[in-house]
Coordinates of C-alpha atoms and ligand atoms in Angstrom, one line a residue:
V1 CA -8.9 -25.1 27.6
S2 CA -11.5 -27.9 26.5
H3 CA -14.7 -27.7 27.4
V4 CA -17.0 -30.9 27.9
H5 CA -20.6 -29.2 26.9
S6 CA -23.3 -31.6 28.4
S7 CA -25.7 -32.4 25.1
P8 CA -26.1 -35.7 24.5
F9 CA -23.2 -36.1 22.1
S10 CA -21.1 -34.7 24.7
H11 CA -19.5 -38.0 25.4
F12 CA -18.2 -38.1 22.1
F13 CA -16.7 -34.7 21.4
S14 CA -15.0 -32.4 22.5
V15 CA -15.1 -28.6 21.7
I16 CA -11.6 -26.8 21.4
A17 CA -12.4 -22.9 23.1
P18 CA -9.8 -20.7 21.8
V19 CA -8.1 -18.9 25.2
L20 CA -9.2 -15.5 25.3
C21 CA -6.3 -13.0 24.6
A22 CA -6.0 -9.1 24.4
P23 CA -4.7 -8.2 21.1
A24 CA -3.8 -4.2 20.4
V25 CA -3.1 -2.8 16.9
V26 CA -0.6 0.7 16.6
G27 CA -2.2 2.3 14.1
A28 CA -5.5 2.9 11.9
G29 CA -4.1 3.1 8.2
I30 CA -5.2 0.2 6.0
G31 CA -2.5 -2.0 7.4
G32 CA -4.3 -1.4 10.8
S33 CA -7.5 -1.3 10.4
A34 CA -7.0 -4.6 7.9
T35 CA -4.9 -6.5 11.0
A36 CA -8.2 -5.4 13.6
H37 CA -10.4 -6.7 10.9
F38 CA -8.9 -10.1 10.3
L39 CA -8.1 -10.9 14.4
R40 CA -11.7 -10.3 15.1
Q41 CA -12.2 -12.8 12.3
H42 CA -9.7 -15.3 13.4
F43 CA -10.1 -14.8 17.2
G44 CA -13.6 -14.5 17.3
S45 CA -15.9 -12.4 18.9
E46 CA -14.9 -12.4 22.8
V47 CA -11.9 -10.4 22.3
Q48 CA -11.6 -6.8 22.7
V49 CA -9.4 -5.4 19.7
D50 CA -8.0 -2.4 20.8
V51 CA -6.8 0.1 18.2
F52 CA -4.2 3.3 18.5
E53 CA -4.6 5.7 16.8
K54 CA -2.3 9.2 16.4
G55 CA -3.8 11.5 13.7
A56 CA -6.5 10.9 10.9
V57 CA -7.9 7.0 10.7
G58 CA -6.6 6.0 7.0
G59 CA -2.8 7.3 7.7
R60 CA -1.8 7.3 4.3
L61 CA -5.1 7.3 2.6
A62 CA -6.3 10.4 2.9
T63 CA -8.5 13.4 0.9
V64 CA -8.1 17.2 1.1
T65 CA -11.5 19.3 0.4
V66 CA -11.0 21.5 -3.1
N67 CA -13.9 24.2 -4.7
H68 CA -16.4 21.6 -2.6
N69 CA -15.0 18.4 -3.7
D70 CA -12.6 16.1 -1.6
Y71 CA -10.0 14.4 -3.7
E72 CA -7.1 12.0 -2.9
S73 CA -4.0 12.9 -1.2
G74 CA -2.4 9.9 -0.5
G75 CA -2.7 6.2 -1.8
S76 CA -5.3 6.6 -5.2
I77 CA -5.7 3.3 -7.6
I78 CA -6.0 0.0 -6.9
H79 CA -5.6 -2.9 -9.2
S80 CA -8.5 -5.3 -10.4
L81 CA -6.5 -8.1 -8.5
N82 CA -6.1 -7.0 -5.1
L83 CA -8.4 -9.4 -4.0
H84 CA -8.4 -8.2 -0.2
M85 CA -9.2 -4.4 -1.1
Q86 CA -12.1 -5.8 -3.6
E87 CA -13.4 -7.8 -0.5
F88 CA -13.3 -5.3 2.0
V89 CA -15.0 -3.0 -0.5
K90 CA -18.1 -5.6 -1.4
Q91 CA -18.0 -6.5 2.8
L92 CA -18.4 -3.1 3.7
G93 CA -21.1 -2.1 0.7
L94 CA -18.9 0.7 -0.7
K95 CA -18.7 1.1 -4.4
Y96 CA -16.1 1.4 -6.7
R97 CA -15.5 4.6 -8.2
R98 CA -15.8 4.3 -12.3
S99 CA -12.6 5.6 -13.8
V100 CA -12.6 8.4 -16.0
A101 CA -10.8 8.4 -19.2
G102 CA -7.9 11.0 -19.7
K103 CA -4.7 10.7 -21.9
T104 CA -1.0 10.5 -20.6
A105 CA 1.9 11.9 -22.1
V106 CA 5.4 11.5 -21.3
F107 CA 7.9 14.9 -20.8
N108 CA 11.7 15.0 -20.8
G109 CA 12.1 18.5 -19.4
E110 CA 12.0 20.4 -23.5
D111 CA 9.2 17.9 -25.6
M112 CA 6.5 15.4 -25.2
I113 CA 8.6 12.4 -26.3
L114 CA 5.6 10.1 -26.1
E115 CA 1.6 10.7 -26.6
E116 CA -1.1 8.6 -26.1
T117 CA -3.8 9.2 -28.9
D118 CA -7.3 8.0 -28.9
W119 CA -6.5 5.1 -31.3
Y120 CA -5.0 2.3 -29.6
L121 CA -3.7 0.2 -32.6
L122 CA -2.3 3.4 -33.7
D123 CA -0.3 3.3 -29.9
L124 CA 0.1 -0.5 -30.0
F125 CA 1.8 0.5 -33.6
R126 CA 4.1 3.2 -32.2
L127 CA 5.1 1.5 -29.0
W128 CA 6.8 -1.4 -31.6
W129 CA 8.4 1.5 -34.0
R130 CA 10.0 2.9 -30.8
Y131 CA 10.8 0.2 -29.2
G132 CA 10.7 -2.9 -30.7
I133 CA 8.6 -5.7 -28.5
S134 CA 10.1 -4.0 -25.0
F135 CA 6.3 -4.1 -24.1
I136 CA 5.0 -7.2 -24.7
R137 CA 8.2 -9.1 -23.2
L138 CA 7.4 -6.5 -19.7
Q139 CA 3.6 -7.2 -20.1
M140 CA 3.9 -11.1 -20.1
W141 CA 7.0 -9.7 -17.1
V142 CA 4.4 -8.4 -14.9
E143 CA 1.8 -11.1 -15.6
E144 CA 4.0 -13.7 -14.4
I145 CA 4.9 -12.2 -11.0
M146 CA 1.2 -11.1 -10.6
E147 CA 0.3 -15.0 -11.1
K148 CA 2.8 -16.1 -8.9
F149 CA 2.0 -13.6 -6.4
M150 CA -1.8 -14.2 -6.3
R151 CA -0.9 -18.0 -4.7
I152 CA -1.2 -15.3 -1.8
Y153 CA -4.8 -15.7 -1.7
K154 CA -5.2 -19.5 -1.8
Y155 CA -2.5 -20.3 0.9
Q156 CA -4.5 -17.3 3.1
A157 CA -7.7 -18.9 2.6
H158 CA -6.5 -21.8 3.6
G159 CA -5.2 -20.5 6.6
Y160 CA -1.3 -20.5 6.4
A161 CA 0.8 -18.3 8.0
F162 CA 4.6 -16.8 7.4
S163 CA 7.0 -15.7 10.2
S164 CA 9.0 -13.5 7.7
V165 CA 8.2 -11.1 4.2
E166 CA 10.8 -13.7 3.2
E167 CA 9.3 -16.9 3.5
L168 CA 6.2 -15.5 2.4
L169 CA 7.5 -14.6 -0.7
D170 CA 9.7 -18.1 -0.9
S171 CA 7.0 -19.6 -1.0
L172 CA 5.1 -17.4 -4.0
G173 CA 8.0 -17.3 -6.2
G174 CA 10.8 -19.3 -4.6
S175 CA 14.2 -17.8 -4.1
G176 CA 13.4 -16.0 -7.3
F177 CA 11.2 -13.1 -5.8
I178 CA 13.8 -13.2 -3.0
N179 CA 16.4 -12.0 -5.4
M180 CA 14.1 -9.6 -7.1
T181 CA 13.6 -7.5 -3.9
R182 CA 18.3 -7.0 -3.8
R183 CA 18.4 -6.3 -7.4
P184 CA 17.2 -3.5 -9.8
L185 CA 14.7 -3.3 -11.7
S186 CA 16.7 -2.2 -14.8
N187 CA 19.2 -5.2 -14.3
S188 CA 16.2 -7.6 -14.6
L189 CA 14.5 -6.0 -17.1
L190 CA 17.7 -5.1 -19.5
E191 CA 18.4 -9.5 -19.2
L192 CA 14.5 -9.8 -20.1
G193 CA 15.6 -7.8 -23.4
V194 CA 13.8 -5.3 -22.6
S195 CA 15.5 -2.3 -24.1
Q196 CA 17.4 0.8 -22.4
R197 CA 15.6 3.0 -24.4
F198 CA 12.3 1.6 -23.0
I199 CA 13.6 1.9 -20.0
D200 CA 14.3 5.7 -20.1
E201 CA 11.0 6.5 -21.7
V202 CA 8.4 4.5 -20.2
I203 CA 9.5 2.6 -17.4
E204 CA 11.0 5.5 -15.5
P205 CA 8.7 7.8 -15.4
V206 CA 5.9 5.5 -14.5
M207 CA 8.9 5.0 -11.4
R208 CA 8.5 8.5 -10.8
V209 CA 4.7 8.4 -10.4
N210 CA 4.4 5.3 -8.6
Y211 CA 7.3 6.1 -6.1
G212 CA 9.3 8.8 -6.8
Q213 CA 12.6 7.0 -7.4
N214 CA 14.4 5.7 -10.7
V215 CA 14.5 2.1 -12.3
S216 CA 17.7 1.4 -9.5
I217 CA 14.7 0.7 -7.4
P218 CA 14.4 -3.0 -6.8
A219 CA 12.9 -5.2 -9.1
F220 CA 9.8 -6.3 -6.8
V221 CA 8.5 -3.4 -6.0
G222 CA 9.2 -2.3 -9.4
A223 CA 7.1 -4.5 -10.9
V224 CA 3.9 -4.0 -8.3
S225 CA 4.7 -0.7 -9.9
L226 CA 4.3 -1.8 -13.4
A227 CA 1.0 -3.9 -12.7
G228 CA 0.2 -0.3 -11.0
A229 CA 0.2 1.3 -14.5
Q230 CA -1.9 -0.8 -16.0
N231 CA -4.9 -0.2 -17.3
N232 CA -7.7 -2.0 -15.2
L233 CA -7.7 0.2 -11.9
W234 CA -10.2 1.0 -9.8
A235 CA -10.4 3.6 -6.5
V236 CA -13.1 3.8 -3.8
E237 CA -16.2 5.6 -4.4
G238 CA -16.2 8.2 -1.4
G239 CA -12.6 7.7 -1.2
N240 CA -10.2 5.0 -0.3
K241 CA -10.2 5.9 3.6
L242 CA -13.8 4.8 3.8
V243 CA -12.2 1.5 4.1
C244 CA -10.1 2.3 6.9
S245 CA -13.1 3.5 9.1
G246 CA -15.6 0.6 8.0
L247 CA -13.0 -2.2 8.7
L248 CA -12.4 -0.6 12.1
K249 CA -16.5 -0.6 12.9
M250 CA -17.2 -4.3 11.0
A251 CA -14.3 -5.7 13.6
N252 CA -16.3 -4.0 16.6
A253 CA -12.5 -2.2 17.3
N254 CA -12.1 0.1 20.4
L255 CA -10.5 3.4 18.3
L256 CA -8.7 4.8 21.4
Q257 CA -7.1 8.4 19.9
A258 CA -3.5 8.3 21.0
Q259 CA -0.5 8.5 20.3
V260 CA 1.5 5.2 21.7
S261 CA 4.9 6.4 23.5
S262 CA 6.2 3.6 24.6
I263 CA 5.7 -0.2 24.7
S264 CA 7.6 -2.9 26.9
P265 CA 7.5 -6.4 27.8
V266 CA 5.4 -8.0 30.7
Y267 CA 6.7 -11.5 32.3
T268 CA 4.4 -12.9 33.8
G269 CA 5.3 -16.9 34.5
A270 CA 6.0 -18.1 30.9
V271 CA 3.4 -15.5 29.3
H272 CA 4.9 -12.7 27.5
R273 CA 2.6 -9.5 27.2
S274 CA 3.5 -6.2 26.1
R275 CA 2.7 -3.2 27.9
I276 CA 1.8 0.2 25.9
L277 CA 1.7 3.2 27.1
A278 CA -0.4 5.5 25.1
T279 CA -0.6 9.4 25.7
C280 CA -3.6 12.1 24.1
N281 CA -3.8 15.7 24.4
L282 CA -5.9 14.3 28.0
G283 CA -3.0 13.7 29.4
I284 CA -1.6 9.9 29.7
L285 CA -4.1 8.0 28.6
Q286 CA -3.4 4.2 31.3
S287 CA -5.3 6.1 33.7
G288 CA -8.8 6.8 30.9
Y289 CA -9.3 2.8 30.8
K290 CA -9.2 0.7 33.2
H291 CA -5.4 -0.3 34.4
H292 CA -5.5 -3.5 33.0
K293 CA -6.5 -2.8 29.3
N294 CA -2.6 -0.8 28.6
L295 CA -1.4 -4.7 29.3
Y296 CA -1.8 -6.3 26.0
D297 CA -0.6 -10.0 24.6
I298 CA -1.0 -9.6 21.0
V299 CA 0.3 -6.3 20.1
V300 CA 0.4 -5.5 16.2
L301 CA 2.3 -2.4 15.1
A302 CA 1.2 -1.1 11.7
T303 CA 3.3 1.6 11.4
P304 CA 6.5 2.3 9.6
L305 CA 9.5 2.7 12.5
Q306 CA 12.0 4.1 10.9
A307 CA 13.3 7.4 12.3
S308 CA 12.0 9.1 9.0
V309 CA 8.6 8.7 9.5
R310 CA 8.4 9.3 12.9
S311 CA 5.8 7.2 14.7
G312 CA 7.7 8.5 18.0
I313 CA 7.3 5.0 19.9
R314 CA 9.8 3.9 22.5
F315 CA 10.6 0.4 23.0
Q316 CA 12.3 0.1 26.6
G317 CA 13.4 -3.1 28.8
F318 CA 13.3 -5.9 26.2
T319 CA 16.2 -8.3 25.3
P320 CA 18.2 -8.0 22.7
A321 CA 17.1 -4.1 22.3
F322 CA 15.7 -2.5 19.4
E323 CA 15.2 0.9 18.1
E324 CA 14.1 2.3 14.9
L325 CA 14.3 0.0 11.9
P326 CA 17.3 1.2 9.7
G327 CA 16.4 3.1 6.0
N328 CA 14.6 6.3 5.4
Y329 CA 11.4 7.0 3.8
H330 CA 10.9 8.9 0.9
S331 CA 9.5 12.4 1.2
T332 CA 6.8 12.8 -1.6
V333 CA 4.6 16.5 -2.0
A334 CA 1.5 16.3 -3.0
T335 CA 0.4 19.5 -4.7
I336 CA -3.4 20.1 -5.1
V337 CA -3.7 23.3 -6.8
H338 CA -6.9 24.3 -8.4
G339 CA -6.6 26.6 -11.4
Y340 CA -5.4 26.4 -14.7
L341 CA -2.3 24.3 -16.4
N342 CA 0.4 26.5 -17.8
T343 CA 0.2 24.2 -21.3
S344 CA 2.8 26.5 -22.8
F345 CA 5.3 24.6 -20.7
F346 CA 4.9 21.3 -22.0
G347 CA 4.9 23.3 -25.7
F348 CA 1.4 23.7 -26.6
P349 CA 0.7 27.5 -26.4
D350 CA -3.0 26.7 -27.2
P351 CA -4.2 25.2 -24.1
R352 CA -7.2 23.4 -26.1
L353 CA -5.4 22.1 -28.0
F354 CA -3.8 20.1 -25.2
P355 CA -5.0 16.4 -25.0
F356 CA -3.5 14.6 -22.0
A357 CA -5.0 14.6 -18.8
S358 CA -1.8 13.0 -17.2
V359 CA 2.2 13.9 -18.1
L360 CA 4.6 11.5 -16.5
T361 CA 8.2 13.1 -16.5
T362 CA 11.8 11.3 -17.5
E363 CA 14.8 11.2 -14.6
T364 CA 15.7 15.0 -16.0
L365 CA 18.3 17.3 -14.4
D366 CA 16.5 20.8 -13.1
L367 CA 12.6 19.0 -13.5
F368 CA 11.1 19.9 -10.2
F369 CA 8.4 17.9 -10.4
N370 CA 8.1 14.0 -10.9
S371 CA 4.3 14.4 -12.7
V372 CA 1.2 16.5 -13.2
A373 CA -2.7 15.1 -13.7
S374 CA -5.8 16.5 -13.9
V375 CA -7.5 14.6 -11.3
C376 CA -11.3 13.5 -10.7
P377 CA -13.1 14.2 -6.6
V378 CA -14.0 10.9 -4.7
N379 CA -17.3 11.4 -5.7
I380 CA -18.1 11.1 -9.2
S381 CA -21.6 12.0 -10.2
T382 CA -23.2 10.4 -13.6
G383 CA -22.5 13.7 -15.4
F384 CA -19.1 14.3 -14.7
R385 CA -16.5 15.2 -17.1
R386 CA -13.1 16.2 -17.1
K387 CA -12.3 20.2 -17.4
Q388 CA -10.7 20.9 -21.0
P389 CA -7.4 22.4 -19.8
Q390 CA -8.7 26.0 -20.7
E391 CA -10.7 25.8 -18.1
A392 CA -10.2 25.9 -14.1
G393 CA -9.3 22.1 -13.4
V394 CA -8.2 20.4 -10.2
Y395 CA -4.3 18.9 -10.7
K396 CA -2.5 17.3 -8.1
V397 CA 1.5 17.5 -8.7
F398 CA 4.0 15.0 -7.2
S399 CA 7.5 16.3 -6.5
P400 CA 10.1 15.5 -4.4
Q401 CA 9.9 19.1 -2.6
P402 CA 7.4 21.3 -1.6
L403 CA 6.8 23.4 -5.4
D404 CA 8.7 26.4 -5.6
K405 CA 6.5 29.8 -4.8
I406 CA 7.9 31.2 -8.4
F407 CA 6.2 28.4 -10.2
L408 CA 2.9 28.6 -8.3
T409 CA 2.7 32.5 -9.0
S410 CA 3.4 31.4 -12.4
Q411 CA 0.3 29.9 -12.7
S412 CA -3.1 31.4 -12.5
Y413 CA -4.8 29.4 -9.7
Y414 CA -7.6 29.8 -7.0
S415 CA -6.3 27.1 -4.5
V416 CA -3.4 25.0 -3.4
Q417 CA -3.0 22.5 -0.9
V418 CA 0.1 20.4 -0.1
T419 CA 0.5 17.3 1.5
E420 CA 4.1 16.2 2.7
W421 CA 3.9 12.4 2.9
Q422 CA 7.0 10.2 4.1
A423 CA 5.1 8.1 1.4
Y424 CA 7.1 4.6 1.1
P425 CA 10.7 3.4 1.6
C426 CA 13.5 4.8 0.0
Y427 CA 14.2 1.9 -1.8
G428 CA 17.9 0.7 -1.9
S429 CA 19.0 -2.0 -3.7
N430 CA 20.8 -3.9 -1.0
Q431 CA 18.7 -3.1 2.3
G432 CA 17.3 -6.5 3.2
L433 CA 14.0 -6.8 4.1
S434 CA 12.2 -6.6 8.2
P435 CA 11.2 -8.7 10.2
V436 CA 8.1 -9.7 10.9
E437 CA 8.3 -10.9 14.8
L438 CA 9.8 -8.4 16.8
H439 CA 9.5 -10.0 19.8
P440 CA 6.9 -13.3 21.1
N441 CA 3.3 -11.5 20.8
L442 CA 4.8 -8.4 19.1
Y443 CA 4.6 -8.4 15.6
Y444 CA 5.9 -5.9 12.9
L445 CA 3.1 -4.9 9.6
N446 CA 5.2 -2.9 7.5
G447 CA 8.1 -4.2 6.8
I448 CA 6.2 -6.0 3.8
E449 CA 6.9 -2.1 2.4
L450 CA 10.5 -3.2 1.6
A451 CA 9.3 -5.8 -0.6
G452 CA 6.5 -3.5 -2.3
S453 CA 4.3 -0.2 -0.6
A454 CA 0.8 -0.5 -1.6
M455 CA -2.3 -0.4 -0.3
E456 CA -3.2 -4.4 -1.2
M457 CA 0.7 -5.6 0.5
S458 CA -0.6 -3.6 3.6
S459 CA -3.8 -6.0 3.5
V460 CA -1.9 -9.2 3.0
A461 CA 1.0 -8.6 5.6
A462 CA -2.4 -7.8 7.5
K463 CA -4.1 -11.3 7.0
N464 CA -0.8 -13.1 7.2
I465 CA -0.2 -11.5 11.0
A466 CA -3.6 -12.2 12.2
L467 CA -3.0 -16.1 11.0
L468 CA 0.4 -16.0 12.4
A469 CA -0.6 -14.5 15.9
Y470 CA -3.2 -16.9 16.2
H471 CA -1.6 -19.7 15.5
R472 CA 1.2 -18.8 17.6
W473 CA -1.3 -18.2 20.3
N474 CA -2.7 -21.7 19.9
R475 CA 0.3 -23.2 19.2
Q476 CA -0.2 -24.8 15.8
T477 CA 2.8 -25.0 14.1
D478 CA 1.7 -26.9 11.1
M479 CA 0.5 -23.5 9.8
V480 CA 3.4 -21.6 10.0
D481 CA 6.2 -21.2 7.0
Q482 CA 5.2 -24.6 5.3
K483 CA 7.0 -26.2 2.4
D484 CA 5.4 -26.7 -0.8
L485 CA 1.7 -24.9 -0.2
M486 CA 0.6 -25.5 -3.6
H487 CA 0.8 -29.1 -3.4
R488 CA -0.5 -29.4 -0.4
I489 CA -3.6 -27.4 -0.9
K490 CA -4.3 -29.7 -3.6
T491 CA -4.4 -32.4 -2.0
E492 CA -6.2 -31.2 1.4
L493 CA -9.2 -30.8 -0.7
Ligands
FAD1 C1 1.3 10.4 -2.1 C2 1.4 8.7 -2.1 C3 0.8 7.9 -3.2 C4 0.8 6.2 -3.2 N1 0.1 6.4 -4.4 C5 -0.3 4.5 -4.2 C6 -1.4 3.9 -4.8 O1 -1.7 4.6 -5.8 N2 -2.1 2.9 -4.7 C7 -1.7 2.0 -3.6 O2 -1.9 0.9 -3.1 N3 -0.6 2.4 -2.8 C8 -0.4 4.1 -3.0 N4 0.4 4.4 -2.1 C9 1.2 3.3 -0.5 C10 -0.4 3.4 0.3 O3 -1.1 4.6 0.6 C11 0.7 2.6 1.7 O4 1.0 1.8 1.6 C12 -0.9 2.3 2.6 O5 -1.5 3.3 2.6 C13 0.4 2.1 3.8 O6 -0.8 1.5 4.6 P1 -0.5 1.4 6.2 O7 -1.5 1.3 7.4 O8 0.7 0.2 6.5 O9 0.5 2.4 7.0 P2 -0.3 4.2 7.3 O10 -1.5 4.2 5.8 O11 1.2 5.2 7.3 O12 -0.7 4.2 8.9 C14 0.1 4.3 10.2 C15 -0.9 5.1 11.2 O13 -0.3 4.6 12.3 C16 -0.5 6.0 12.6 N5 0.5 5.8 13.8 C17 2.2 6.2 13.8 N6 2.7 6.3 14.8 C18 1.4 6.1 15.8 C19 1.6 6.2 17.3 N7 2.8 5.8 18.0 N8 0.6 6.0 17.7 C20 -0.8 5.3 16.9 N9 -0.6 6.0 15.8 C21 0.3 6.2 15.2 C22 -0.2 7.1 11.9 O14 -0.8 8.5 12.3 C23 -0.9 6.2 10.9 O15 -2.4 6.3 10.8 C24 0.8 5.8 -1.8 C25 1.3 6.4 -0.7 C26 1.2 8.2 -0.9 C27 1.8 8.5 0.3

């Protein structure tokens, strides 16, 4: 629609005003909240963004309360180069939570095979002694991938969008990145010259704590996981989920506490719209808000659609028909125990001599947990210090199954909180990637998790979908799936 303003310049300029549209987002985790924020940014303040959430805002970013303090039970750490998360925290006036130093060890079911000390140079020497230069090769590999991945921020700042995860990855790292989503991490690392021993004793424990899986996961998500094992990590003071509620507020989004049960296409002339049916415990919501509002021009699904996640959404009337996506999500149980760590289990009968804040594990038959760590609350006061192992502290255990009662009763503890997550995709090396555009104006955010699951990945996908939806709506084909973007951006300046 073009309006001619009645200003002195109206003879020369016509202002293109975007056609108003009605967008809806399903899910208020970091992906959905960031999508609402970016939709508002691109479509302007006039549109109303409806966000449906069946549970708590934050989704897989959640806290549990133990002994009057809150602790992260889901997504907890953020890399210093995760620029969207950084920008959200800045815009929302939130604070970084300072990290409290603590040493890590690796346990193989019998012994600690790797122990961090207070001396950085000694640690480096030990790594070199045991694994040669594997760790330097690995560091360089991760840094090279991150450097390429960071191109996305430039592309997105210039408004470019991608219609599939493949296109997005290809623009960042060419076919190399796409291949990394298809081949096992262990193969890539062996090819790089990383030793098998380093893979078994260092890489495997990192995959187990971050994704509950082993080194056969694809190399791309493996690199995301290894980036999350570096030193420069942070979290949000007060809890990472504050970013989600903050973004919804900043976007002035209309939060509807309801479960979307079905989505169906509605065609009015050449226009594709989607009808959303949502239910809440007050009955069918449809009549709760004005009748036209359940008809949307743009719908973004910001929740995994695999059957094991049970989003409960049915897709009706689409041709070709589509249903839940193939594959499963991996079940990870986060158990937060307030009590005493049984350090004898790790070969330290005297807890006062146990110097570690986190213990990672190698893949060992009969080991029922992936990691155990002394955790800090989401609010850290200035005088805060980690509890010593001889004192009662708060520990987070990640395990594939709920912990056996026998394990828990052998501990001395005050409280136990268990969260069973459908945490991240079960990564096979040949599963392919999910589509972003399911139907005209119907977008799927969580396909990016098959490349790598992390808060920043969902945020990158959110920005991409908001841009894509905007360009599709305004028929700007020259901003989608463009090639050679690094060169183009340089010449645009
Ligand atoms: C134990 C654990 C540890 C992790 N650690 C880290 C970490 O340290 N760093 C990191 O970056 N990432 C980590 N992650 C991954 C990270 O938490 C996720 O990648 C990210 O939070 C996904 O956000 P999302 O918004 O895409 O999905 P979700 O957070 O899953 O949001 C989807 C939302 O949609 C809602 N929903 C579903 N169906 C419907 C429906 N039909 N109607 C209405 N609403 C619906 C759900 O209730 C949910 O709130 C971890 C995850 C887990 C579980």
